[in-house]
Amino acid sequence: MAKTATTAFVCQSCGEVHSKWSGKCNGCGEWNTLVEEVTGGVPGGLAAPKRGTKRSGKVEFVALNDTAEAPARIVMGVDELDRVFGGGIVPSSATLIGGDPGIGKSTLLLQVAARLARNGLKTVYVSGEEAAPQIQDRAKRLKVAESPVQLATETDLRKIINALKAAEPDFVVIDSIQTLWSDSLEAAPGSVAQVRACAQELTRWAKKSGAALVLVGHVTKEGTIAGPRVVEHMVDAVFYFEGERGHQFRILRAVKNRFGPTDEIGIFEMHQYGLAPAKEPSALFLSADGESEGGAAVFAAMEGSRPVLAEVQALVAKSAYGTPRRSVVGWDSGRLAMLLAVLEARCGITLAGMDVYLSVAGGYKIMEPAGDLSAAAALLTSLSANPAPERSVFFGEVALSGAVRPVSRMEQRLKEAERLGFERAFVPEGAPTAVDGLTVTPIKRLIDLVELLAPDALNA
């Protein structure tokens, strides 16, 4: 007798299967993410292996000190991209790149595919979202139309796998994984079952063929790659494109990388002819010279091995309503609440009836606690309406006790600030003080910074 199709409700966020629909997923706690999908008994579906069947082949074990040479990386020729990947993309690897729509994922990957094709590598670009004329028009705009890239527009996974086996490429781009569908499943394209099955099949093919595979993924409204987290576990590397459409730069940040660092970023600038590596990443997030108003402080950040300088802006004003407002852009709102509590409890500065707005200029996101001191400096100078000392930088972690704690790689931060023409630095105790051209002021406690930048606030 033919088996009838069975259905279940699958969470589109974490992939957990439920027997009946409910508003909230029991696995991840997300609301309204359960979708009914066909799970078994489907005609033409994947057949389960029979019990007792003999399988041919043996598992070969190797020693830990085996000296087999690793395959040479494929250098993509884009400095910022190779930096994030750890020196280039590894053959037989699968990479997942996500980002908001229109942020530049397809543009950058088309540029990379064209560059590799010109260097003699066999490259394939498969699009499931755009028609071939649209991609060809983009290639003309990017001035890469003459590159020998093999282009295809298809969403059927079986046809794509067969075409890849016949072409035997070295580098493959799939744009995007959410548009593909497998005829072994009756779920809709973009569902958890389809995304998981297609990603697994393509990754298996990449491991066997030796090609470097790049998958493009959509992101949810929360900014994470759509689909179950298991897809991120299938691939070897996961990268996110960040940036605002109103700004000309884009940041490629590593989230997972089995073959390289996960704390590096690549910074690109959007031009008429596509994305190009930023010429001066450290100064990209700074405002123009001549800023004299209070409420701004420059933060010396570290992104992996690269120092980056960014401007933190703050506005403190009397609240017109009963409940003061706290608004944060580019920083953790929880750290702002903690910093405000430390200023009140340890420094005697009353902010209970004040609206506080804090933003990191240029759309940059501060990911490390070393930005506490720069945020405090911006708040204090806004409160006192006096600007911070000209050409000065700040970094340091503020503890709940009010102490300013040291952070990593302080010497590199100071050298980069001096290279960009800054003259003074407010840093935790223990930082190097002998930096040519830079006056270093150690800050032991947050009250010391208050006395330097906003002494009038202590008497208010």
Short mmCIF file of C-alpha atoms in Angstrom, two decimals:
data_model
loop_
_atom_site.label_atom_id
_atom_site.label_comp_id
_atom_site.label_asym_id
_atom_site.label_seq_id
_atom_site.Cartn_x
_atom_site.Cartn_y
_atom_site.Cartn_z
CA MET A 1 0.00 0.00 0.00
CA ALA A 2 1.24 3.49 -0.78
CA LYS A 3 2.08 5.57 2.24
CA THR A 4 0.12 8.75 2.74
CA ALA A 5 1.91 12.04 3.27
CA THR A 6 2.31 13.17 6.85
CA THR A 7 2.71 16.74 7.98
CA ALA A 8 4.18 18.49 10.97
CA PHE A 9 4.70 22.06 12.09
CA VAL A 10 8.34 23.13 11.75
CA CYS A 11 9.83 26.25 13.32
CA GLN A 12 11.35 28.46 10.61
CA SER A 13 13.83 29.88 13.11
CA CYS A 14 15.38 26.85 14.83
CA GLY A 15 13.98 23.89 12.86
CA GLU A 16 12.26 22.12 15.78
CA VAL A 17 9.33 19.91 14.76
CA HIS A 18 5.96 20.18 16.55
CA SER A 19 3.01 17.82 16.24
CA LYS A 20 0.49 20.66 16.31
CA TRP A 21 0.50 24.38 15.72
CA SER A 22 1.08 26.83 18.56
CA GLY A 23 1.89 30.50 18.63
CA LYS A 24 5.27 30.04 20.31
CA CYS A 25 8.07 27.62 19.46
CA ASN A 26 9.09 25.46 22.43
CA GLY A 27 12.65 25.23 21.18
CA CYS A 28 13.76 28.83 20.60
CA GLY A 29 10.87 30.79 22.11
CA GLU A 30 10.09 32.70 18.90
CA TRP A 31 6.50 33.62 18.09
CA ASN A 32 4.58 32.88 14.88
CA THR A 33 7.38 30.83 13.30
CA LEU A 34 5.62 27.44 12.97
CA VAL A 35 4.75 26.45 9.39
CA GLU A 36 3.06 23.24 8.31
CA GLU A 37 5.35 21.09 6.14
CA VAL A 38 5.28 17.62 4.65
CA THR A 39 7.66 15.41 6.63
CA GLY A 40 7.27 11.84 5.45
CA GLY A 41 5.46 9.30 3.27
CA VAL A 42 5.75 11.50 0.20
CA PRO A 43 5.72 9.72 -3.17
CA GLY A 44 9.07 10.20 -4.82
CA GLY A 45 10.66 11.25 -1.52
CA LEU A 46 13.94 10.08 -0.06
CA ALA A 47 13.86 6.36 0.66
CA ALA A 48 14.96 5.18 4.07
CA PRO A 49 17.85 2.71 4.10
CA LYS A 50 16.82 -0.93 4.58
CA ARG A 51 17.88 -2.68 7.74
CA GLY A 52 20.49 -5.37 7.48
CA THR A 53 21.91 -4.22 4.14
CA LYS A 54 25.65 -4.52 3.76
CA ARG A 55 27.59 -1.38 3.00
CA SER A 56 30.82 -1.52 1.04
CA GLY A 57 33.95 0.42 1.91
CA LYS A 58 35.99 0.88 5.05
CA VAL A 59 36.76 3.85 7.25
CA GLU A 60 40.44 4.78 7.12
CA PHE A 61 42.06 6.30 10.18
CA VAL A 62 45.11 8.56 10.16
CA ALA A 63 47.47 9.69 12.90
CA LEU A 64 47.35 13.16 14.44
CA ASN A 65 50.93 13.81 13.31
CA ASP A 66 50.14 13.05 9.68
CA THR A 67 52.11 15.40 7.43
CA ALA A 68 49.66 15.57 4.55
CA GLU A 69 49.83 18.99 2.92
CA ALA A 70 46.76 21.16 3.09
CA PRO A 71 45.43 22.45 -0.24
CA ALA A 72 46.63 25.88 -1.25
CA ARG A 73 44.18 28.70 -0.65
CA ILE A 74 42.56 30.49 -3.56
CA VAL A 75 43.62 34.12 -3.34
CA MET A 76 40.66 36.20 -4.49
CA GLY A 77 42.70 39.35 -5.19
CA VAL A 78 40.58 41.64 -2.97
CA ASP A 79 42.73 42.56 0.03
CA GLU A 80 39.89 43.14 2.49
CA LEU A 81 38.14 39.92 1.46
CA ASP A 82 41.28 37.79 1.68
CA ARG A 83 41.98 39.33 5.08
CA VAL A 84 38.62 38.21 6.52
CA PHE A 85 38.90 34.73 5.01
CA GLY A 86 42.37 34.30 6.55
CA GLY A 87 44.47 34.60 3.38
CA GLY A 88 42.03 33.35 0.77
CA ILE A 89 39.23 30.83 0.36
CA VAL A 90 40.02 27.14 0.90
CA PRO A 91 39.18 24.56 -1.81
CA SER A 92 36.51 21.98 -0.88
CA SER A 93 35.00 24.48 1.56
CA ALA A 94 31.48 25.85 1.88
CA THR A 95 30.95 29.48 2.88
CA LEU A 96 27.71 31.22 3.82
CA ILE A 97 27.42 35.00 3.35
CA GLY A 98 24.38 36.89 4.63
CA GLY A 99 23.26 40.48 4.63
CA ASP A 100 20.36 42.85 4.14
CA PRO A 101 18.84 43.11 0.64
CA GLY A 102 20.72 45.52 -1.58
CA ILE A 103 23.78 45.77 0.67
CA GLY A 104 26.16 44.48 -2.01
CA LYS A 105 26.47 40.69 -1.62
CA SER A 106 25.78 39.87 -5.26
CA THR A 107 27.89 42.78 -6.46
CA LEU A 108 30.96 41.74 -4.51
CA LEU A 109 30.69 38.05 -5.38
CA LEU A 110 30.25 38.83 -9.07
CA GLN A 111 33.39 40.95 -8.92
CA VAL A 112 35.29 38.14 -7.19
CA ALA A 113 34.05 35.53 -9.66
CA ALA A 114 35.11 37.71 -12.59
CA ARG A 115 38.56 38.33 -11.09
CA LEU A 116 39.15 34.62 -10.48
CA ALA A 117 37.95 33.77 -13.99
CA ARG A 118 40.43 36.24 -15.46
CA ASN A 119 43.17 34.56 -13.41
CA GLY A 120 42.47 31.22 -15.06
CA LEU A 121 40.13 29.56 -12.55
CA LYS A 122 36.91 27.99 -13.76
CA THR A 123 34.11 29.91 -12.05
CA VAL A 124 30.35 29.38 -12.07
CA TYR A 125 27.70 31.86 -10.91
CA VAL A 126 24.22 30.40 -10.36
CA SER A 127 21.39 32.82 -9.58
CA GLY A 128 17.93 31.85 -8.46
CA GLU A 129 16.70 35.40 -7.90
CA GLU A 130 17.61 37.33 -11.06
CA ALA A 131 17.32 36.68 -14.75
CA ALA A 132 20.45 36.39 -16.87
CA PRO A 133 19.97 39.81 -18.58
CA GLN A 134 19.87 41.50 -15.16
CA ILE A 135 23.16 39.94 -14.11
CA GLN A 136 24.70 40.74 -17.49
CA ASP A 137 23.69 44.39 -17.12
CA ARG A 138 25.31 44.48 -13.68
CA ALA A 139 28.45 42.93 -15.12
CA LYS A 140 28.58 45.67 -17.76
CA ARG A 141 28.18 48.35 -15.10
CA LEU A 142 30.98 46.76 -13.07
CA LYS A 143 33.11 46.50 -16.25
CA VAL A 144 33.59 42.72 -15.84
CA ALA A 145 31.36 41.54 -18.68
CA GLU A 146 34.33 40.22 -20.66
CA SER A 147 35.38 37.82 -17.88
CA PRO A 148 34.86 34.11 -18.72
CA VAL A 149 32.34 33.44 -15.93
CA GLN A 150 29.82 30.67 -16.61
CA LEU A 151 26.40 32.09 -15.71
CA ALA A 152 23.21 30.16 -15.06
CA THR A 153 19.77 30.99 -13.67
CA GLU A 154 18.15 27.96 -12.07
CA THR A 155 16.40 26.96 -8.83
CA ASP A 156 16.09 23.18 -9.31
CA LEU A 157 18.76 21.61 -7.10
CA ARG A 158 19.00 18.42 -9.17
CA LYS A 159 19.69 20.35 -12.38
CA ILE A 160 22.26 22.54 -10.62
CA ILE A 161 24.15 19.55 -9.18
CA ASN A 162 24.22 17.80 -12.56
CA ALA A 163 25.47 20.96 -14.27
CA LEU A 164 28.19 21.45 -11.66
CA LYS A 165 29.35 17.85 -12.03
CA ALA A 166 29.64 18.34 -15.79
CA ALA A 167 31.39 21.73 -15.57
CA GLU A 168 33.89 20.75 -12.82
CA PRO A 169 34.44 24.36 -11.63
CA ASP A 170 36.98 25.66 -9.11
CA PHE A 171 34.78 28.40 -7.62
CA VAL A 172 30.97 28.42 -7.38
CA VAL A 173 28.53 31.09 -6.19
CA ILE A 174 24.91 30.16 -5.37
CA ASP A 175 22.68 33.24 -5.06
CA SER A 176 20.73 32.43 -2.97
CA ILE A 177 20.21 29.24 -0.96
CA GLN A 178 16.63 30.23 -0.02
CA THR A 179 15.51 30.15 -3.66
CA LEU A 180 16.56 26.54 -4.36
CA TRP A 181 14.23 23.57 -4.10
CA SER A 182 14.70 19.82 -4.19
CA ASP A 183 12.17 17.52 -5.87
CA SER A 184 12.68 14.98 -3.08
CA LEU A 185 10.68 17.26 -0.76
CA GLU A 186 7.24 18.79 -1.14
CA ALA A 187 8.00 21.74 1.11
CA ALA A 188 7.98 25.21 -0.38
CA PRO A 189 11.26 26.89 -1.42
CA GLY A 190 12.75 28.86 1.46
CA SER A 191 11.26 26.58 4.12
CA VAL A 192 13.43 24.97 6.76
CA ALA A 193 13.32 21.54 5.12
CA GLN A 194 14.27 22.85 1.67
CA VAL A 195 17.04 25.16 2.89
CA ARG A 196 18.56 22.42 5.03
CA ALA A 197 18.38 19.77 2.29
CA CYS A 198 19.78 22.02 -0.44
CA ALA A 199 22.61 23.30 1.74
CA GLN A 200 23.55 19.79 2.78
CA GLU A 201 23.57 18.48 -0.80
CA LEU A 202 25.65 21.37 -2.12
CA THR A 203 28.11 21.12 0.76
CA ARG A 204 28.52 17.39 0.15
CA TRP A 205 29.20 18.05 -3.52
CA ALA A 206 31.82 20.72 -2.68
CA LYS A 207 33.67 18.36 -0.31
CA LYS A 208 33.83 15.64 -2.97
CA SER A 209 34.63 17.82 -5.98
CA GLY A 210 37.26 20.09 -4.39
CA ALA A 211 35.51 23.30 -5.48
CA ALA A 212 35.17 26.36 -3.27
CA LEU A 213 31.46 26.99 -2.71
CA VAL A 214 29.90 30.29 -1.62
CA LEU A 215 26.22 30.37 -0.61
CA VAL A 216 24.31 33.64 -0.31
CA GLY A 217 21.71 33.72 2.46
CA HIS A 218 18.82 36.04 3.23
CA VAL A 219 18.57 37.61 6.66
CA THR A 220 15.62 38.02 8.98
CA LYS A 221 14.40 41.30 10.44
CA GLU A 222 16.63 40.60 13.46
CA GLY A 223 19.67 40.54 11.15
CA THR A 224 20.45 36.81 11.31
CA ILE A 225 20.54 34.44 8.36
CA ALA A 226 17.06 33.11 7.64
CA GLY A 227 16.49 29.40 8.16
CA PRO A 228 17.57 27.00 10.90
CA ARG A 229 20.87 27.44 12.73
CA VAL A 230 21.81 23.95 11.54
CA VAL A 231 22.67 25.47 8.15
CA GLU A 232 25.42 27.52 9.78
CA HIS A 233 26.77 24.32 11.33
CA MET A 234 26.91 22.60 7.93
CA VAL A 235 29.21 25.13 6.29
CA ASP A 236 32.83 25.93 7.12
CA ALA A 237 32.56 29.71 7.37
CA VAL A 238 29.80 32.25 7.98
CA PHE A 239 30.14 35.96 7.19
CA TYR A 240 27.73 38.86 7.57
CA PHE A 241 27.57 42.02 5.50
CA GLU A 242 26.85 45.08 7.64
CA GLY A 243 26.26 48.71 6.80
CA GLU A 244 23.61 51.30 6.15
CA ARG A 245 22.36 52.19 2.70
CA GLY A 246 22.86 55.86 3.50
CA HIS A 247 26.60 55.31 4.01
CA GLN A 248 29.12 54.46 1.33
CA PHE A 249 30.99 51.77 3.29
CA ARG A 250 30.20 48.12 3.98
CA ILE A 251 31.66 45.81 6.63
CA LEU A 252 32.14 42.07 6.13
CA ARG A 253 32.36 40.47 9.58
CA ALA A 254 33.36 36.85 10.27
CA VAL A 255 31.04 34.92 12.60
CA LYS A 256 32.44 31.44 12.01
CA ASN A 257 35.63 30.43 10.19
CA ARG A 258 37.20 26.99 10.42
CA PHE A 259 40.20 28.08 8.40
CA GLY A 260 40.94 31.53 9.79
CA PRO A 261 40.23 34.15 12.46
CA THR A 262 36.73 35.13 13.53
CA ASP A 263 37.58 38.60 14.85
CA GLU A 264 38.69 40.21 11.58
CA ILE A 265 36.57 42.53 9.45
CA GLY A 266 36.79 43.69 5.86
CA ILE A 267 35.82 47.27 5.07
CA PHE A 268 34.63 48.20 1.58
CA GLU A 269 33.47 51.39 -0.05
CA MET A 270 30.60 51.46 -2.53
CA HIS A 271 31.49 53.22 -5.77
CA GLN A 272 29.93 53.57 -9.18
CA TYR A 273 31.76 50.47 -10.38
CA GLY A 274 31.07 48.25 -7.38
CA LEU A 275 32.70 47.61 -4.04
CA ALA A 276 36.35 48.48 -3.48
CA PRO A 277 38.56 47.99 -0.39
CA ALA A 278 38.64 51.08 1.83
CA LYS A 279 41.84 53.07 1.41
CA GLU A 280 41.99 54.31 5.03
CA PRO A 281 39.78 52.05 7.18
CA SER A 282 40.96 53.54 10.48
CA ALA A 283 39.75 57.04 9.60
CA LEU A 284 36.62 56.03 7.70
CA PHE A 285 34.27 56.47 10.67
CA LEU A 286 35.58 59.84 11.83
CA SER A 287 33.74 63.08 11.15
CA ALA A 288 35.27 66.04 9.41
CA ASP A 289 37.83 68.19 11.23
CA GLY A 290 36.71 71.26 13.03
CA GLU A 291 34.16 69.63 15.34
CA SER A 292 33.99 71.96 18.34
CA GLU A 293 30.68 71.18 20.04
CA GLY A 294 30.46 68.98 23.10
CA GLY A 295 29.05 65.49 23.02
CA ALA A 296 31.64 63.77 20.82
CA ALA A 297 34.59 61.54 21.65
CA VAL A 298 36.83 59.39 19.44
CA PHE A 299 37.14 55.72 20.35
CA ALA A 300 40.22 53.66 19.42
CA ALA A 301 38.73 50.22 18.70
CA MET A 302 40.32 46.93 17.69
CA GLU A 303 38.83 44.67 15.03
CA GLY A 304 40.98 41.56 15.12
CA SER A 305 44.51 42.74 14.40
CA ARG A 306 43.37 46.06 12.94
CA PRO A 307 42.85 49.27 14.94
CA VAL A 308 39.83 51.33 13.88
CA LEU A 309 38.96 54.83 15.10
CA ALA A 310 35.29 55.78 15.39
CA GLU A 311 33.44 58.76 16.80
CA VAL A 312 30.91 58.32 19.60
CA GLN A 313 28.26 61.05 19.77
CA ALA A 314 25.95 61.76 22.70
CA LEU A 315 23.16 64.17 23.52
CA VAL A 316 21.91 64.73 27.09
CA ALA A 317 18.86 66.99 27.51
CA LYS A 318 16.09 67.56 30.02
CA SER A 319 13.17 65.22 29.54
CA ALA A 320 9.88 66.77 28.50
CA TYR A 321 7.92 63.75 29.71
CA GLY A 322 7.68 61.82 32.94
CA THR A 323 9.82 58.90 31.74
CA PRO A 324 13.26 59.83 30.36
CA ARG A 325 14.15 58.33 27.02
CA ARG A 326 17.25 56.22 26.31
CA SER A 327 18.14 55.73 22.64
CA VAL A 328 21.25 53.89 21.40
CA VAL A 329 22.55 53.32 17.87
CA GLY A 330 25.67 51.25 17.28
CA TRP A 331 26.22 50.22 20.91
CA ASP A 332 24.69 47.88 23.46
CA SER A 333 21.76 49.48 25.27
CA GLY A 334 22.52 47.39 28.35
CA ARG A 335 26.03 48.84 28.63
CA LEU A 336 24.62 52.35 28.33
CA ALA A 337 22.24 51.66 31.23
CA MET A 338 25.14 50.31 33.26
CA LEU A 339 27.31 53.33 32.46
CA LEU A 340 24.57 55.76 33.46
CA ALA A 341 24.12 53.91 36.75
CA VAL A 342 27.86 54.09 37.47
CA LEU A 343 27.90 57.83 36.73
CA GLU A 344 25.07 58.38 39.20
CA ALA A 345 26.16 55.99 41.96
CA ARG A 346 29.96 56.44 41.82
CA CYS A 347 30.35 59.96 40.44
CA GLY A 348 27.31 61.77 41.83
CA ILE A 349 26.01 62.92 38.44
CA THR A 350 22.21 63.00 38.30
CA LEU A 351 20.78 61.78 35.00
CA ALA A 352 17.41 60.49 36.22
CA GLY A 353 15.40 63.31 34.61
CA MET A 354 17.44 63.55 31.40
CA ASP A 355 16.92 62.12 27.94
CA VAL A 356 20.06 60.35 26.72
CA TYR A 357 20.82 59.70 23.05
CA LEU A 358 24.01 57.92 22.02
CA SER A 359 25.15 57.06 18.51
CA VAL A 360 28.29 55.80 16.81
CA ALA A 361 29.02 57.92 13.74
CA GLY A 362 29.04 56.35 10.30
CA GLY A 363 26.95 53.34 11.27
CA TYR A 364 29.88 51.56 12.95
CA LYS A 365 28.98 49.10 15.73
CA ILE A 366 31.09 48.90 18.87
CA MET A 367 31.47 45.23 19.79
CA GLU A 368 33.94 45.43 22.70
CA PRO A 369 33.70 46.78 26.27
CA ALA A 370 36.68 49.07 25.63
CA GLY A 371 34.21 51.64 24.30
CA ASP A 372 32.91 52.45 27.79
CA LEU A 373 35.34 55.31 28.41
CA SER A 374 34.66 57.00 25.07
CA ALA A 375 30.90 56.77 25.66
CA ALA A 376 31.35 58.29 29.12
CA ALA A 377 33.44 61.11 27.63
CA ALA A 378 30.75 61.85 25.04
CA LEU A 379 28.05 61.92 27.72
CA LEU A 380 30.07 64.18 30.02
CA THR A 381 30.98 66.69 27.32
CA SER A 382 27.35 66.84 26.22
CA LEU A 383 26.20 67.40 29.79
CA SER A 384 28.71 70.19 30.38
CA ALA A 385 28.44 71.63 26.83
CA ASN A 386 32.24 71.73 26.72
CA PRO A 387 34.06 69.85 23.97
CA ALA A 388 36.67 67.23 24.73
CA PRO A 389 40.32 68.23 24.25
CA GLU A 390 41.13 68.61 20.57
CA ARG A 391 42.65 65.63 18.75
CA SER A 392 42.08 63.22 21.66
CA VAL A 393 41.06 59.56 21.80
CA PHE A 394 39.54 57.42 24.56
CA PHE A 395 39.40 53.73 25.36
CA GLY A 396 38.91 51.65 28.50
CA GLU A 397 36.40 49.39 30.22
CA VAL A 398 34.38 50.84 33.11
CA ALA A 399 33.64 48.46 35.97
CA LEU A 400 30.59 48.67 38.23
CA SER A 401 32.86 49.96 40.98
CA GLY A 402 33.77 52.95 38.83
CA ALA A 403 37.29 51.70 38.12
CA VAL A 404 38.67 51.92 34.59
CA ARG A 405 40.07 48.53 33.61
CA PRO A 406 42.82 47.84 31.02
CA VAL A 407 41.90 46.40 27.63
CA SER A 408 43.79 44.39 25.05
CA ARG A 409 46.35 45.74 22.56
CA MET A 410 46.59 49.22 24.05
CA GLU A 411 49.91 49.96 22.35
CA GLN A 412 48.48 49.28 18.89
CA ARG A 413 45.53 51.58 19.57
CA LEU A 414 47.85 54.39 20.66
CA LYS A 415 50.17 54.00 17.67
CA GLU A 416 47.26 54.15 15.25
CA ALA A 417 45.91 57.28 16.94
CA GLU A 418 49.33 58.91 16.69
CA ARG A 419 49.61 57.92 13.02
CA LEU A 420 46.32 59.67 12.25
CA GLY A 421 47.46 62.89 13.91
CA PHE A 422 45.88 62.66 17.35
CA GLU A 423 47.77 64.39 20.14
CA ARG A 424 46.23 63.15 23.40
CA ALA A 425 44.87 59.86 24.73
CA PHE A 426 42.82 59.07 27.83
CA VAL A 427 43.53 55.45 28.71
CA PRO A 428 43.44 53.03 31.67
CA GLU A 429 46.40 52.77 33.99
CA GLY A 430 49.04 50.39 32.71
CA ALA A 431 48.91 51.57 29.10
CA PRO A 432 52.19 52.56 27.41
CA THR A 433 52.98 56.22 28.02
CA ALA A 434 56.07 56.57 25.84
CA VAL A 435 54.39 57.08 22.46
CA ASP A 436 56.06 59.71 20.31
CA GLY A 437 53.84 62.68 19.52
CA LEU A 438 51.06 61.55 21.86
CA THR A 439 50.33 62.76 25.40
CA VAL A 440 48.92 59.84 27.37
CA THR A 441 46.71 60.59 30.39
CA PRO A 442 46.04 57.55 32.63
CA ILE A 443 42.51 57.32 34.09
CA LYS A 444 42.25 55.15 37.20
CA ARG A 445 38.59 55.76 38.06
CA LEU A 446 35.66 57.22 36.18
CA ILE A 447 35.48 60.13 38.65
CA ASP A 448 38.92 61.20 37.39
CA LEU A 449 37.50 61.62 33.89
CA VAL A 450 34.56 63.58 35.28
CA GLU A 451 36.91 65.99 37.03
CA LEU A 452 38.84 66.53 33.81
CA LEU A 453 35.96 66.92 31.34
CA ALA A 454 32.92 68.07 33.36
CA PRO A 455 33.88 69.43 36.79
CA ASP A 456 30.77 71.66 36.82
CA ALA A 457 28.56 68.56 36.71
CA LEU A 458 29.83 67.53 40.14
CA ASN A 459 28.45 70.68 41.70
CA ALA A 460 25.13 70.59 39.88
#
